[in-house]
Amino acid sequence: MTTCHYWRLDRHPHGNTDFSQYLTLCEEVLAPLGDGEVRIAVDYLSMDAGTRMWMSPRTDGYQPPLPLGSKMVGLCLGRVCETRDPAFPEGALVRGFGQWADYATLTPSLAGLEIVDDTIADPRQHFGALGMNAWTAYVGVREVAAVKPGEWLAVSAAAGATGSLACQVGRNLGAKVVGIAGGPDKCRYLLEELGCDMAIDYRSEDVEGRLATVEGGINAFFDNVGGPILDAVLPNMAHYGRVAICGLVAGYDNDAPMPGPARFDQILMRRLRVEGFFIPDFLERGAEFMPQLRQWMDEGKLSTRFDETQGLEHVLVAYERMLTGKNIGKAIVKL
Amino acid sequence: MTTCHYWRLDRHPHGNTDFSQYLTLCEEVLAPLGDGEVRIAVDYLSMDAGTRMWMSPRTDGYQPPLPLGSKMVGLCLGRVCETRDPAFPEGALVRGFGQWADYATLTPSLAGLEIVDDTIADPRQHFGALGMNAWTAYVGVREVAAVKPGEWLAVSAAAGATGSLACQVGRNLGAKVVGIAGGPDKCRYLLEELGCDMAIDYRSEDVEGRLATVEGGINAFFDNVGGPILDAVLPNMAHYGRVAICGLVAGYDNDAPMPGPARFDQILMRRLRVEGFFIPDFLERGAEFMPQLRQWMDEGKLSTRFDETQGLEHVLVAYERMLTGKNIGKAIVKL
């Protein structure tokens, strides 16, 4: 009999700290697999801001709220250790939406489970340059924000997992990139490692004022946060600019929706296109994105820094670090 | 020596009433035309909500504010009575941005001046089914909101000049149309004359609640007003819906920008595309739109009701009627 350890959602959290008030580390004896199910011995958990909304009781988000008493859902990387689906044989390296647990049990079609390349040097790249954050960056920058060579791309939460990849995708597509992040360490990372042309520290600088110095305005904006940063960018967009709304992290910890941008009128005045997108809608196109991402990774033009925490018992610490922006790069937990 | 009567902007208005506090009816002796200028004996003035912003001191609108002491700018229809541009001969019926005046003096290239069809039975249709409001409706519904046959199109200010045409364009393109307007007379107009499938009176009905009954949600929204109406529509949009921001009339009378929609988050949650557009950007494509508009008009499938006021001295009354939504259809002044 194998024991599984997992995090259970007991109460709806308020804010982005002290998650131990709301989730409990539990254990249970693993039940036999149901028909078609697969079990993964989890090596790494991905910490994603989007999962914060699953903890909320709001019913108007991406997906229905997670019922209280459920195992918390999250993206897992690991090896199949038990299987009742022949497409996922024992030992295969896989990635999909499982649980915050040392053993994740799932139905492949519901979990977006897929077998990933077992030959790359650092398997963590399946949460990095080859992962969902990279697809998000690629789709958002290339298709939604539709940046063209020579244009200016702005990226918020630019030192985070998705933002850092969005900066690099923009640069690789020939855009000039301005990254917006909090603190001098992150801004140094943007300029020295990610090749940004400009970095703005929103904690100490006047974002709107600095963006106003961008000649011709911002043509494309990849936004992860909404709120005051979006307000600072909108009046600095070039006419006919495109805004890709990837996330509204500034509002995920609220029980009520965050108010809309104070400068919404600029969408009309500057004839902007603002579009929300959700990467699971694009999962079927992963095979189309991967060759480009893989090539950039192999050429050293798409890198991810990992903010790695050790041990399932420290998941909440890692999650809080990520939600409060203490991480640089991709926040993961190694089990 | 001919005397010209015109309205002069003396102060920046507050609100949408009592414009006589801010504009003055003046007269002057007409000066000789400058090189390349054209003078029009104005038959009709078009009353357009978008011109309200020209009266404001705000510098972040479509165009720079009109300097105090200037003649108020507006769209005119009339005949060339003096000309120093051979492309616009005396006697030609023309339309363009002139002044609120009995004689409008302008430079054709700056005023979007064009010669219009002198053979149609009712020349007012150059401000109606063949006018700028019709182009706006056509571009907004067909290209920006990109409505497809069988989809649901919502239109705000649906009994107004642009809205009433947007409803008909939607219907002509095979969409089901829900019009939102204020008061029972307007709603009757939407259902009985414009062929809307549903009409919502925002003054007496719960807009959000009624929209929630639309099966499958709203696929395309042509918005003229912003504010609370937009807030009611966003949570009722279908996934991947398109919102064409044609106007934000609810905010034009404010000295500061109107706050953004409270339900901005739905842009992300429902993966919406929200796009501002400005019809003067499309003026060069008028020749492309006209055959379709003309055909619909001739077939009786695109009609305009006119809210006509007589006399230059009553322009402010007509303007206020239009801005406060007392008109049904297109507000014009006959000189």
Short mmCIF file of C-alpha atoms in Angstrom, two decimals, chain A:
data_model
loop_
_atom_site.label_atom_id
_atom_site.label_comp_id
_atom_site.label_asym_id
_atom_site.label_seq_id
_atom_site.Cartn_x
_atom_site.Cartn_y
_atom_site.Cartn_z
CA MET A 1 0.00 0.00 0.00
CA THR A 2 1.43 3.33 -1.10
CA THR A 3 0.64 6.53 0.76
CA CYS A 4 0.00 9.72 -1.18
CA HIS A 5 0.57 13.18 0.27
CA TYR A 6 -1.46 16.06 -1.13
CA TRP A 7 -2.70 19.58 -0.45
CA ARG A 8 -6.43 19.92 0.18
CA LEU A 9 -8.37 23.19 -0.32
CA ASP A 10 -10.40 23.71 2.85
CA ARG A 11 -11.41 27.37 2.66
CA HIS A 12 -11.47 30.09 0.02
CA PRO A 13 -8.35 32.22 0.54
CA HIS A 14 -8.36 35.98 0.94
CA GLY A 15 -5.34 37.79 -0.43
CA ASN A 16 -2.08 36.20 -1.55
CA THR A 17 -0.42 35.31 1.74
CA ASP A 18 -0.83 32.84 4.62
CA PHE A 19 -2.18 30.04 2.47
CA SER A 20 -1.69 27.60 5.34
CA GLN A 21 -4.92 29.00 6.74
CA TYR A 22 -6.77 27.67 3.74
CA LEU A 23 -5.00 24.52 2.56
CA THR A 24 -3.96 21.45 4.53
CA LEU A 25 -1.29 18.84 3.78
CA CYS A 26 -3.04 15.45 3.97
CA GLU A 27 -2.22 11.86 3.29
CA GLU A 28 -4.22 8.94 2.03
CA VAL A 29 -3.64 5.42 0.84
CA LEU A 30 -3.69 5.31 -2.93
CA ALA A 31 -6.87 3.79 -4.33
CA PRO A 32 -6.73 1.46 -7.35
CA LEU A 33 -6.83 3.30 -10.67
CA GLY A 34 -10.16 3.69 -12.45
CA ASP A 35 -10.59 2.66 -16.06
CA GLY A 36 -8.46 4.87 -18.34
CA GLU A 37 -6.69 6.60 -15.46
CA VAL A 38 -2.98 7.23 -15.16
CA ARG A 39 -0.85 7.80 -12.05
CA ILE A 40 2.27 9.94 -12.05
CA ALA A 41 5.11 9.98 -9.57
CA VAL A 42 5.56 13.74 -9.56
CA ASP A 43 9.06 15.19 -9.93
CA TYR A 44 8.16 18.86 -10.32
CA LEU A 45 5.11 21.03 -9.70
CA SER A 46 4.55 24.23 -11.66
CA MET A 47 3.43 27.27 -9.67
CA ASP A 48 0.99 29.26 -11.84
CA ALA A 49 -0.86 32.46 -10.98
CA GLY A 50 -3.85 31.34 -13.00
CA THR A 51 -4.55 28.56 -10.49
CA ARG A 52 -5.24 31.21 -7.86
CA MET A 53 -8.69 31.71 -9.36
CA TRP A 54 -9.54 28.02 -8.89
CA MET A 55 -9.34 28.67 -5.15
CA SER A 56 -11.91 31.46 -5.36
CA PRO A 57 -15.67 30.90 -5.08
CA ARG A 58 -16.25 33.15 -8.11
CA THR A 59 -18.13 31.41 -10.89
CA ASP A 60 -17.27 33.90 -13.63
CA GLY A 61 -13.66 32.91 -14.15
CA TYR A 62 -12.01 30.58 -16.65
CA GLN A 63 -13.46 27.49 -15.09
CA PRO A 64 -15.79 26.55 -12.23
CA PRO A 65 -14.29 26.99 -8.76
CA LEU A 66 -12.62 23.99 -7.19
CA PRO A 67 -15.00 22.53 -4.59
CA LEU A 68 -13.81 22.90 -1.01
CA GLY A 69 -12.35 19.64 0.25
CA SER A 70 -10.77 18.86 -3.14
CA LYS A 71 -7.13 18.18 -3.85
CA MET A 72 -5.59 21.39 -5.20
CA VAL A 73 -5.05 21.24 -8.94
CA GLY A 74 -1.74 22.05 -10.59
CA LEU A 75 0.52 21.30 -13.52
CA CYS A 76 2.82 18.30 -12.88
CA LEU A 77 5.91 16.83 -14.50
CA GLY A 78 6.88 13.26 -13.68
CA ARG A 79 6.93 9.64 -14.74
CA VAL A 80 3.98 7.33 -15.17
CA CYS A 81 4.12 4.83 -12.31
CA GLU A 82 0.79 3.08 -12.87
CA THR A 83 -1.41 3.15 -15.92
CA ARG A 84 -4.73 2.03 -17.33
CA ASP A 85 -4.25 3.93 -20.59
CA PRO A 86 -1.94 2.21 -23.10
CA ALA A 87 -1.05 5.56 -24.67
CA PHE A 88 0.81 6.43 -21.45
CA PRO A 89 3.05 3.49 -20.57
CA GLU A 90 4.82 3.10 -17.25
CA GLY A 91 8.05 5.06 -17.10
CA ALA A 92 7.04 7.70 -19.67
CA LEU A 93 7.96 11.30 -18.83
CA VAL A 94 4.68 13.23 -18.89
CA ARG A 95 3.24 16.67 -18.17
CA GLY A 96 -0.37 17.53 -17.38
CA PHE A 97 -2.84 18.99 -14.91
CA GLY A 98 -2.69 16.78 -11.84
CA GLN A 99 -2.67 17.70 -8.18
CA TRP A 100 -0.35 19.29 -5.65
CA ALA A 101 0.68 15.81 -4.56
CA ASP A 102 3.55 13.37 -4.71
CA TYR A 103 1.34 11.02 -6.72
CA ALA A 104 -1.05 12.63 -9.17
CA THR A 105 -3.95 10.56 -10.45
CA LEU A 106 -5.68 11.77 -13.59
CA THR A 107 -7.61 11.01 -16.74
CA PRO A 108 -5.32 11.98 -19.64
CA SER A 109 -7.95 13.63 -21.85
CA LEU A 110 -9.22 15.83 -19.02
CA ALA A 111 -5.74 16.69 -17.79
CA GLY A 112 -4.15 17.66 -21.10
CA LEU A 113 -1.62 14.91 -20.38
CA GLU A 114 1.17 14.47 -22.89
CA ILE A 115 4.41 12.59 -23.19
CA VAL A 116 7.35 14.99 -23.38
CA ASP A 117 10.87 14.72 -24.76
CA ASP A 118 12.93 12.62 -22.36
CA THR A 119 16.25 13.46 -23.99
CA ILE A 120 16.73 17.11 -23.11
CA ALA A 121 19.46 17.87 -20.61
CA ASP A 122 17.26 19.70 -18.12
CA PRO A 123 13.73 18.28 -17.90
CA ARG A 124 12.63 21.41 -16.06
CA GLN A 125 12.57 23.09 -19.49
CA HIS A 126 9.21 21.37 -19.95
CA PHE A 127 8.04 24.03 -17.50
CA GLY A 128 10.33 26.60 -19.14
CA ALA A 129 11.27 27.22 -22.76
CA LEU A 130 9.19 24.24 -23.89
CA GLY A 131 6.33 24.63 -21.44
CA MET A 132 2.97 26.21 -21.22
CA ASN A 133 4.41 29.60 -20.25
CA ALA A 134 6.43 29.54 -23.46
CA TRP A 135 3.37 28.67 -25.57
CA THR A 136 1.56 31.50 -23.85
CA ALA A 137 4.38 33.90 -24.62
CA TYR A 138 4.58 32.74 -28.22
CA VAL A 139 0.85 32.91 -28.96
CA GLY A 140 0.41 36.14 -27.06
CA VAL A 141 3.31 38.03 -28.60
CA ARG A 142 3.14 36.64 -32.12
CA GLU A 143 -0.58 36.17 -32.73
CA VAL A 144 -2.57 38.23 -30.23
CA ALA A 145 -0.30 41.25 -29.79
CA ALA A 146 0.88 40.56 -33.36
CA VAL A 147 4.17 42.36 -32.96
CA LYS A 148 6.15 43.15 -36.10
CA PRO A 149 9.90 43.63 -36.54
CA GLY A 150 11.02 47.09 -35.46
CA GLU A 151 7.95 47.72 -33.34
CA TRP A 152 7.98 48.33 -29.60
CA LEU A 153 6.65 45.55 -27.39
CA ALA A 154 5.94 46.18 -23.70
CA VAL A 155 5.68 43.29 -21.25
CA SER A 156 4.38 43.46 -17.67
CA ALA A 157 5.50 41.04 -14.94
CA ALA A 158 8.44 40.81 -17.31
CA ALA A 159 10.72 38.93 -14.93
CA GLY A 160 8.11 36.26 -14.24
CA ALA A 161 7.79 32.89 -15.95
CA THR A 162 5.61 34.00 -18.86
CA GLY A 163 6.85 37.58 -19.01
CA SER A 164 10.53 36.62 -19.27
CA LEU A 165 9.70 34.33 -22.19
CA ALA A 166 7.49 36.99 -23.80
CA CYS A 167 10.41 39.44 -23.73
CA GLN A 168 12.62 36.92 -25.48
CA VAL A 169 9.98 35.94 -28.05
CA GLY A 170 9.54 39.63 -28.86
CA ARG A 171 13.26 40.14 -29.24
CA ASN A 172 13.57 36.98 -31.37
CA LEU A 173 10.81 38.32 -33.64
CA GLY A 174 12.75 41.55 -34.16
CA ALA A 175 10.84 43.85 -31.82
CA LYS A 176 12.30 46.36 -29.41
CA VAL A 177 11.27 45.32 -25.91
CA VAL A 178 10.48 47.28 -22.77
CA GLY A 179 10.04 45.11 -19.68
CA ILE A 180 8.16 46.29 -16.61
CA ALA A 181 9.02 44.58 -13.31
CA GLY A 182 9.39 45.28 -9.60
CA GLY A 183 12.81 45.99 -8.16
CA PRO A 184 16.39 46.51 -9.36
CA ASP A 185 17.34 42.81 -9.45
CA LYS A 186 14.54 42.02 -11.86
CA CYS A 187 15.33 45.04 -14.02
CA ARG A 188 18.97 43.98 -14.21
CA TYR A 189 17.80 40.50 -15.28
CA LEU A 190 15.67 42.08 -18.02
CA LEU A 191 18.52 44.13 -19.42
CA GLU A 192 21.45 41.77 -18.93
CA GLU A 193 19.98 38.32 -19.49
CA LEU A 194 16.81 38.79 -21.51
CA GLY A 195 18.09 41.44 -23.91
CA CYS A 196 15.40 44.01 -23.19
CA ASP A 197 16.04 47.45 -24.68
CA MET A 198 14.52 49.18 -21.68
CA ALA A 199 13.50 48.11 -18.18
CA ILE A 200 11.12 49.98 -15.90
CA ASP A 201 10.98 49.34 -12.15
CA TYR A 202 7.36 50.00 -11.29
CA ARG A 203 8.18 50.13 -7.58
CA SER A 204 10.52 53.09 -7.85
CA GLU A 205 9.82 54.67 -11.23
CA ASP A 206 6.99 56.57 -12.90
CA VAL A 207 5.90 53.91 -15.41
CA GLU A 208 3.66 56.22 -17.43
CA GLY A 209 6.34 58.89 -17.58
CA ARG A 210 9.08 56.53 -18.71
CA LEU A 211 6.87 54.90 -21.33
CA ALA A 212 6.13 58.37 -22.68
CA THR A 213 9.78 58.54 -23.77
CA VAL A 214 9.34 55.61 -26.17
CA GLU A 215 9.44 57.22 -29.58
CA GLY A 216 6.28 56.52 -31.55
CA GLY A 217 4.59 54.79 -28.64
CA ILE A 218 4.07 51.15 -27.70
CA ASN A 219 2.77 49.06 -30.59
CA ALA A 220 2.09 45.85 -28.72
CA PHE A 221 1.57 45.14 -25.02
CA PHE A 222 1.67 41.72 -23.42
CA ASP A 223 -0.11 42.22 -20.12
CA ASN A 224 -0.04 39.78 -17.24
CA VAL A 225 -1.35 42.00 -14.49
CA GLY A 226 -3.97 44.62 -15.42
CA GLY A 227 -4.69 47.33 -12.87
CA PRO A 228 -2.38 50.33 -12.48
CA ILE A 229 0.22 49.01 -14.94
CA LEU A 230 -2.39 48.73 -17.70
CA ASP A 231 -3.52 52.25 -16.83
CA ALA A 232 0.03 53.48 -17.29
CA VAL A 233 0.46 51.75 -20.65
CA LEU A 234 -2.84 52.58 -22.40
CA PRO A 235 -2.19 56.33 -22.85
CA ASN A 236 1.26 55.44 -24.20
CA MET A 237 0.07 53.02 -26.86
CA ALA A 238 0.64 53.91 -30.49
CA HIS A 239 -2.46 54.29 -32.65
CA TYR A 240 -3.73 50.89 -33.83
CA GLY A 241 -1.76 49.17 -31.06
CA ARG A 242 -2.61 45.68 -29.80
CA VAL A 243 -2.95 44.62 -26.19
CA ALA A 244 -2.83 40.90 -25.37
CA ILE A 245 -4.52 40.29 -22.03
CA CYS A 246 -2.76 37.19 -20.76
CA GLY A 247 -3.54 37.63 -17.09
CA LEU A 248 -5.03 40.06 -14.61
CA VAL A 249 -3.01 38.95 -11.62
CA ALA A 250 -3.69 42.24 -9.85
CA GLY A 251 -7.29 41.06 -9.47
CA TYR A 252 -7.04 37.34 -8.77
CA ASP A 253 -6.96 37.68 -5.01
CA ASN A 254 -10.15 39.76 -4.88
CA ASP A 255 -13.52 38.28 -4.13
CA ALA A 256 -15.07 40.84 -6.45
CA PRO A 257 -13.81 41.72 -9.95
CA MET A 258 -11.09 44.35 -10.19
CA PRO A 259 -12.34 47.64 -11.67
CA GLY A 260 -11.56 48.20 -15.34
CA PRO A 261 -8.73 50.42 -16.51
CA ALA A 262 -9.20 54.10 -15.76
CA ARG A 263 -7.96 54.88 -19.26
CA PHE A 264 -10.34 52.53 -21.08
CA ASP A 265 -11.26 55.51 -23.28
CA GLN A 266 -7.85 55.23 -24.93
CA ILE A 267 -9.04 52.01 -26.62
CA LEU A 268 -11.31 54.22 -28.69
CA MET A 269 -9.10 57.30 -28.95
CA ARG A 270 -6.08 55.29 -30.12
CA ARG A 271 -8.10 52.65 -32.01
CA LEU A 272 -6.59 49.83 -29.97
CA ARG A 273 -7.39 46.15 -30.12
CA VAL A 274 -7.54 44.51 -26.70
CA GLU A 275 -7.90 40.75 -26.67
CA GLY A 276 -8.07 38.19 -23.90
CA PHE A 277 -6.60 34.77 -24.52
CA PHE A 278 -6.28 31.57 -22.55
CA ILE A 279 -3.54 29.17 -23.46
CA PRO A 280 -5.47 25.93 -22.88
CA ASP A 281 -7.50 27.01 -25.93
CA PHE A 282 -4.30 26.61 -27.94
CA LEU A 283 -3.09 23.29 -26.53
CA GLU A 284 -3.93 21.44 -29.71
CA ARG A 285 -1.54 23.69 -31.58
CA GLY A 286 1.42 22.85 -29.33
CA ALA A 287 3.03 20.67 -31.97
CA GLU A 288 3.02 23.66 -34.29
CA PHE A 289 4.76 25.95 -31.79
CA MET A 290 7.30 23.48 -30.49
CA PRO A 291 9.82 23.38 -33.35
CA GLN A 292 10.33 27.16 -33.15
CA LEU A 293 10.60 27.14 -29.36
CA ARG A 294 12.97 24.18 -29.44
CA GLN A 295 15.14 25.84 -32.06
CA TRP A 296 15.37 29.06 -30.06
CA MET A 297 16.18 27.08 -26.91
CA ASP A 298 18.92 25.12 -28.66
CA GLU A 299 20.35 28.36 -30.05
CA GLY A 300 20.40 29.89 -26.57
CA LYS A 301 17.79 32.49 -27.56
CA LEU A 302 15.05 31.31 -25.22
CA SER A 303 16.06 30.63 -21.66
CA THR A 304 14.30 30.29 -18.35
CA ARG A 305 15.64 30.96 -14.92
CA PHE A 306 14.05 28.70 -12.30
CA ASP A 307 12.99 29.75 -8.83
CA GLU A 308 13.08 26.27 -7.28
CA THR A 309 11.71 25.25 -3.91
CA GLN A 310 12.36 21.79 -2.46
CA GLY A 311 9.68 19.53 -1.03
CA LEU A 312 5.93 19.15 -1.23
CA GLU A 313 5.64 20.52 2.30
CA HIS A 314 6.92 23.88 1.03
CA VAL A 315 4.50 24.30 -1.86
CA LEU A 316 2.59 27.07 -0.13
CA VAL A 317 5.80 29.05 0.40
CA ALA A 318 6.68 28.72 -3.28
CA TYR A 319 3.15 29.65 -4.32
CA GLU A 320 3.13 32.75 -2.16
CA ARG A 321 6.59 33.78 -3.43
CA MET A 322 5.26 33.56 -6.97
CA LEU A 323 1.99 35.41 -6.32
CA THR A 324 3.75 38.22 -4.49
CA GLY A 325 6.41 38.52 -7.18
CA LYS A 326 9.40 37.44 -5.13
CA ASN A 327 10.51 35.00 -7.82
CA ILE A 328 12.61 35.77 -10.85
CA GLY A 329 11.71 33.40 -13.65
CA LYS A 330 9.65 30.25 -13.34
CA ALA A 331 8.55 29.16 -9.85
CA ILE A 332 8.61 25.37 -9.45
CA VAL A 333 8.67 22.87 -6.62
CA LYS A 334 10.96 19.84 -6.78
CA LEU A 335 9.57 16.85 -4.92
#
